[in-house]
Coordinates of C-alpha atoms in Angstrom, one line a residue:
M1 CA 119.9 107.6 121.2
E2 CA 117.1 109.2 119.0
N3 CA 119.3 108.8 115.8
Q4 CA 120.2 105.3 116.7
I5 CA 116.5 104.3 117.1
K6 CA 115.7 106.0 113.7
N7 CA 118.5 104.1 112.0
I8 CA 117.4 100.7 113.5
L9 CA 113.8 101.3 112.4
K10 CA 114.9 102.4 109.0
R11 CA 117.1 99.3 108.4
G12 CA 114.5 96.9 109.8
N13 CA 111.7 98.3 107.7
T14 CA 113.3 98.4 104.2
E15 CA 112.3 95.9 101.6
N16 CA 115.7 94.1 101.4
A17 CA 116.3 94.0 105.2
G18 CA 117.7 90.8 106.5
I19 CA 116.4 88.8 109.4
E20 CA 119.0 90.2 111.7
S21 CA 117.8 93.8 111.0
R22 CA 114.2 92.7 111.6
Q23 CA 115.1 91.1 114.9
E24 CA 117.1 94.2 115.9
M25 CA 114.1 96.4 115.1
L26 CA 111.6 94.3 117.0
S27 CA 114.0 94.0 120.0
L28 CA 113.6 97.7 120.5
F29 CA 110.2 97.0 122.0
H30 CA 111.6 95.0 124.8
Q31 CA 114.0 97.7 126.1
P32 CA 112.2 99.9 128.8
E33 CA 115.2 102.3 129.0
I34 CA 114.4 103.7 125.5
E35 CA 110.6 103.6 125.9
Y36 CA 110.2 107.4 125.7
A37 CA 112.4 107.9 122.6
L38 CA 110.8 105.0 120.8
K39 CA 107.3 106.2 121.5
D40 CA 108.3 109.6 120.2
E41 CA 109.4 108.1 116.9
L42 CA 106.2 106.1 116.6
V43 CA 104.0 109.1 117.3
K44 CA 105.9 111.1 114.6
E45 CA 105.1 108.4 112.1
L46 CA 101.5 108.4 113.0
E47 CA 101.2 112.2 112.9
G48 CA 101.4 111.8 109.1
W49 CA 98.3 109.7 108.9
N50 CA 95.2 111.6 107.7
A51 CA 92.2 110.6 109.9
S52 CA 89.8 111.4 107.0
E53 CA 91.2 108.7 104.8
A54 CA 90.4 105.7 106.9
S55 CA 88.9 104.7 110.3
S56 CA 92.4 103.7 111.5
P57 CA 95.9 103.6 110.2
N58 CA 96.9 100.5 108.2
L59 CA 99.5 99.4 110.8
K60 CA 99.9 95.9 109.3
K61 CA 101.2 97.4 106.1
I62 CA 104.2 98.8 108.1
F63 CA 105.3 95.2 108.7
A64 CA 104.1 93.6 105.4
N65 CA 107.7 93.4 104.0
I66 CA 108.7 91.5 107.1
W67 CA 106.7 88.5 106.0
T68 CA 107.8 88.9 102.4
T69 CA 111.5 88.7 103.4
I70 CA 111.0 85.8 105.7
K71 CA 109.1 83.8 103.0
K72 CA 111.9 84.4 100.5
Q73 CA 114.4 82.9 102.9
E74 CA 112.1 80.2 104.2
R75 CA 113.1 77.7 101.5
Q76 CA 116.8 77.9 102.2
K77 CA 116.5 77.6 106.0
K78 CA 113.1 76.0 106.3
A79 CA 113.3 74.5 109.8
K80 CA 115.2 77.4 111.3
I81 CA 113.0 80.0 109.7
R82 CA 109.7 78.3 110.7
Y83 CA 110.7 78.8 114.4
L84 CA 111.8 82.3 113.7
N85 CA 108.7 83.1 111.7
M86 CA 106.5 82.2 114.7
G87 CA 108.6 84.4 116.9
M88 CA 108.4 87.2 114.4
R89 CA 104.6 86.9 114.2
I90 CA 104.3 87.1 117.9
A91 CA 106.7 90.0 118.2
A92 CA 105.0 91.8 115.3
A93 CA 101.6 91.3 117.0
L94 CA 103.0 92.9 120.1
V95 CA 104.4 95.8 118.1
I96 CA 101.1 96.4 116.3
G97 CA 99.4 96.4 119.6
L98 CA 101.9 98.9 120.9
L99 CA 101.5 101.1 117.8
L100 CA 97.7 101.0 118.4
G101 CA 98.3 102.0 122.0
V102 CA 100.5 104.9 121.0
F103 CA 98.0 105.9 118.3
V104 CA 95.1 105.9 120.8
T105 CA 97.2 107.8 123.4
S106 CA 98.4 110.4 120.9
R107 CA 95.0 110.9 119.2
V108 CA 92.3 110.2 121.7
T109 CA 93.9 111.2 125.0
R110 CA 96.4 113.7 123.8
E111 CA 95.2 116.4 126.1
A112 CA 95.2 114.2 129.2
P113 CA 98.6 113.7 130.9
V114 CA 99.9 110.2 131.4
F115 CA 101.7 109.5 134.7
Y116 CA 104.4 107.1 135.8
T117 CA 105.5 106.4 139.4
A118 CA 109.0 106.0 140.7
H119 CA 109.9 104.6 144.2
S120 CA 113.1 104.8 146.1
P121 CA 113.1 102.0 148.8
L122 CA 114.5 102.5 152.3
G123 CA 118.3 102.4 152.4
S124 CA 118.8 103.8 148.9
V125 CA 118.9 107.0 146.8
S126 CA 117.5 106.8 143.3
E127 CA 118.3 109.0 140.3
L128 CA 116.0 109.5 137.3
E129 CA 115.8 111.7 134.3
L130 CA 112.4 112.9 132.9
P131 CA 111.7 113.1 129.2
D132 CA 112.2 116.9 129.3
G133 CA 115.8 116.4 130.6
T134 CA 115.0 117.3 134.2
T135 CA 117.2 115.4 136.7
I136 CA 115.7 114.1 140.0
F137 CA 117.4 112.5 143.0
L138 CA 114.8 110.6 145.1
N139 CA 115.7 110.0 148.8
S140 CA 115.0 106.9 150.8
G141 CA 111.4 105.9 151.3
S142 CA 110.1 108.4 148.7
D143 CA 107.6 108.2 145.9
I144 CA 107.1 110.5 142.9
K145 CA 104.5 110.5 140.2
Y146 CA 105.3 112.4 137.1
S147 CA 103.7 113.2 133.7
V148 CA 105.5 112.2 130.5
N149 CA 103.3 112.2 127.4
S150 CA 102.7 115.6 125.8
K151 CA 104.6 118.8 125.3
R152 CA 101.2 120.5 125.4
N153 CA 100.6 119.6 129.0
P154 CA 102.3 121.3 132.0
R155 CA 105.3 119.5 133.6
E156 CA 104.2 118.3 137.0
V157 CA 105.1 115.8 139.6
F158 CA 103.5 114.6 142.8
L159 CA 105.9 114.0 145.7
D160 CA 105.6 112.0 148.9
G161 CA 109.1 112.0 150.4
E162 CA 112.2 114.0 149.6
A163 CA 113.7 114.9 146.2
W164 CA 116.3 117.2 144.7
F165 CA 115.5 118.7 141.3
Q166 CA 117.5 120.2 138.5
V167 CA 114.8 121.4 136.2
E168 CA 115.4 122.1 132.5
R169 CA 114.4 125.7 131.6
D170 CA 111.1 126.1 129.7
K171 CA 109.3 129.3 130.2
K172 CA 106.3 128.2 128.2
R173 CA 105.8 125.1 130.4
P174 CA 106.5 125.7 134.1
F175 CA 107.5 122.8 136.3
V176 CA 105.2 122.2 139.3
V177 CA 105.9 120.0 142.3
H178 CA 102.7 119.1 144.2
T179 CA 103.1 118.4 147.9
P180 CA 100.5 117.7 150.6
L181 CA 100.7 121.3 151.9
Y182 CA 101.6 123.6 148.9
N183 CA 102.9 123.6 145.3
V184 CA 106.4 124.6 144.1
Q185 CA 106.5 126.2 140.7
V186 CA 109.6 126.8 138.6
T187 CA 110.8 127.4 135.1
G188 CA 114.4 126.2 135.5
T189 CA 116.4 125.8 138.7
K190 CA 118.0 123.6 141.3
F191 CA 116.1 123.0 144.6
N192 CA 115.2 120.5 147.3
V193 CA 111.8 119.5 148.6
K194 CA 111.2 117.4 151.7
A195 CA 107.5 116.4 151.9
Y196 CA 107.0 113.1 153.7
K197 CA 103.2 112.8 154.3
S198 CA 104.0 111.0 157.6
E199 CA 105.8 114.1 158.9
N200 CA 103.0 116.6 158.0
R201 CA 105.6 119.2 157.2
V202 CA 107.0 120.4 153.9
T203 CA 110.3 122.2 153.4
T204 CA 111.6 123.7 150.2
T205 CA 115.3 124.8 149.9
L206 CA 116.4 126.8 146.9
E207 CA 119.9 126.2 145.5
E208 CA 119.9 128.1 142.2
G209 CA 117.3 130.2 140.2
E210 CA 113.9 131.1 141.6
V211 CA 110.9 129.2 142.8
V212 CA 107.3 130.3 143.7
I213 CA 105.5 128.7 146.5
S214 CA 101.9 128.9 145.2
S215 CA 98.7 129.3 147.1
D216 CA 96.2 127.3 145.0
K217 CA 92.9 125.9 146.3
N218 CA 94.7 122.8 147.8
S219 CA 97.4 124.8 149.5
Q220 CA 97.6 125.6 153.2
I221 CA 99.1 129.1 152.6
N222 CA 97.0 132.1 151.7
R223 CA 99.4 133.9 149.3
D224 CA 102.4 133.2 147.0
F225 CA 106.0 133.3 148.2
V226 CA 109.0 133.8 146.0
L227 CA 112.3 132.2 147.1
N228 CA 115.7 133.4 146.1
P229 CA 118.9 131.2 146.3
G230 CA 119.8 130.3 149.8
Q231 CA 116.3 130.7 151.1
Q232 CA 114.2 128.0 152.7
L233 CA 110.4 127.9 153.3
A234 CA 109.0 125.4 155.8
L235 CA 105.3 124.8 156.6
S236 CA 103.7 122.5 159.2
G237 CA 100.3 121.1 158.5
G238 CA 97.5 123.1 160.1
S239 CA 99.7 126.1 161.1
G240 CA 99.1 128.2 158.0
K241 CA 102.3 130.2 158.9
P242 CA 105.3 129.5 156.7
E243 CA 108.8 129.9 158.2
I244 CA 111.3 131.5 155.8
Q245 CA 115.0 131.7 156.6
Q246 CA 118.4 132.0 155.0
V247 CA 120.3 128.7 155.0
N248 CA 123.3 127.0 153.5
P249 CA 121.6 124.8 150.8
K250 CA 124.4 122.2 151.0
W251 CA 123.3 121.2 154.4
F252 CA 119.9 120.1 153.0
T253 CA 121.0 118.6 149.7
A254 CA 124.1 116.6 150.9
W255 CA 122.0 113.4 151.1
K256 CA 122.0 113.0 147.3
D257 CA 125.9 112.7 147.5
N258 CA 125.7 110.1 150.3
K259 CA 126.6 112.7 152.9
L260 CA 125.0 113.7 156.2
I261 CA 125.5 117.2 157.5
L262 CA 124.0 117.7 161.0
V263 CA 123.6 121.2 162.3
N264 CA 122.2 121.3 165.8
M265 CA 119.9 118.4 164.8
P266 CA 117.7 116.9 167.5
L267 CA 118.4 113.2 168.0
K268 CA 114.7 112.6 167.5
E269 CA 114.9 114.0 164.0
L270 CA 118.2 112.2 163.3
I271 CA 116.7 108.8 164.2
V272 CA 114.0 109.2 161.6
L273 CA 116.6 110.1 159.0
L274 CA 118.8 107.1 159.9
E275 CA 115.9 104.7 159.8
R276 CA 115.2 105.8 156.2
K277 CA 118.9 105.9 155.1
Y278 CA 119.8 102.5 156.5
G279 CA 116.5 100.7 156.4
V280 CA 116.5 99.9 160.2
E281 CA 114.3 100.6 163.2
F282 CA 115.3 102.4 166.3
V283 CA 113.9 101.7 169.8
I284 CA 114.4 104.4 172.4
K285 CA 114.8 102.9 175.9
D286 CA 115.3 106.3 177.6
D287 CA 113.3 109.3 176.3
S288 CA 115.8 111.7 177.8
V289 CA 118.2 111.1 175.0
L290 CA 115.7 112.6 172.5
N291 CA 116.7 116.0 174.0
Y292 CA 120.3 115.7 172.7
H293 CA 121.4 117.6 169.6
C294 CA 124.1 116.7 167.1
D295 CA 126.6 118.7 165.0
A296 CA 128.6 116.5 162.7
A297 CA 129.3 115.5 159.1
F298 CA 129.4 112.0 157.7
Q299 CA 130.1 110.5 154.3
G300 CA 130.0 106.8 153.5
E301 CA 130.1 105.4 157.0
S302 CA 128.3 102.2 157.8
L303 CA 125.6 102.4 160.4
I304 CA 127.7 100.8 163.1
E305 CA 130.6 103.3 162.4
L306 CA 128.2 106.2 162.6
M307 CA 126.6 104.9 165.8
D308 CA 130.1 104.5 167.4
I309 CA 130.8 108.2 166.6
L310 CA 127.5 109.3 168.0
K311 CA 128.1 107.3 171.1
K312 CA 131.2 109.3 171.9
M313 CA 129.7 112.6 170.8
I314 CA 126.4 112.7 172.8
A315 CA 126.9 110.1 175.6
I316 CA 124.5 107.4 174.4
D317 CA 124.8 103.6 174.4
Y318 CA 123.3 101.4 171.7
K319 CA 122.7 97.7 171.2
V320 CA 121.8 95.9 168.0
V321 CA 118.9 93.4 168.5
G322 CA 118.0 91.7 165.2
Q323 CA 116.8 94.4 162.8
T324 CA 116.5 97.0 165.5
I325 CA 118.9 99.3 167.4
E326 CA 118.1 100.1 171.0
I327 CA 119.3 103.4 172.3
T328 CA 119.8 104.3 176.0
T329 CA 121.7 106.9 178.0
S330 CA 125.3 105.9 178.5
E331 CA 126.4 104.4 181.8
T332 CA 129.0 107.2 182.2
S333 CA 126.3 109.9 181.8
K334 CA 124.1 108.1 184.4
K335 CA 126.9 108.0 186.9
E336 CA 127.6 111.7 186.4
G337 CA 124.0 112.5 186.9
K338 CA 123.9 110.9 190.3

């Protein structure tokens, strides 16, 4: 991708470039998926500018040959070129504005990180790749804010929800996940963090590598903890006492592959999970069902298929009412209880 961008910029900015090459170059600025790579190339060009020579780089000079080429061809295709010329002027103005923005970002605020936010809506799982190559799966109803702009700044994200990380190794720049209760610091590894603010509990499960649960001033733990593969640390808000146990990481990361693995999971906890996964609301008509526990594995089932299985497993009844699902104790269970 980087070489492709370089070639397009080179072709579009040569003296003899045709209109098609100019259009292809300017079209780069309307493609969000290559934003990071494009900005990197622009910053590299601006790095060569000497601040002592002028108050600002002569950005218009970069596009001067665009107007020269268009004017040469204007006589041959006057009507057509007039319309194109206006479009090119507008596009070039946007490009110059973007260049100025990149210049200001790279020169004035280079030391301050720039953050973007990603959101995974209810009923879906999102995947994103950070500029450093780190892969993130974002679970339903989750938000993550991440820094992108400078190799001099630490790699850090702020999580509200659940995410699975495969972090690219960089010992000089550790990767930090900020959560409401503690921070998770790594240099390169695979791990899962569940940190929904509404639950007031943060759980970190390590799949590969090593992570450090850090005790900074905003943390609710009083010392650092190092996790090894297969270990999980959970902390509830206000408790100050982390719970560390050995687990099977696959049970806690299966969601990213559209799987559900339930191991003695309370129905109360399962309902919250299903509300996020399917984007529905549950209404409990009989609180006694919340004491039921589930052991099962699902993959790709619809909500109705899953509810039919649960109905047989744990003796519940359910009814779909609009966008909600009402749950009660099954009639069979009621009769047996009499």
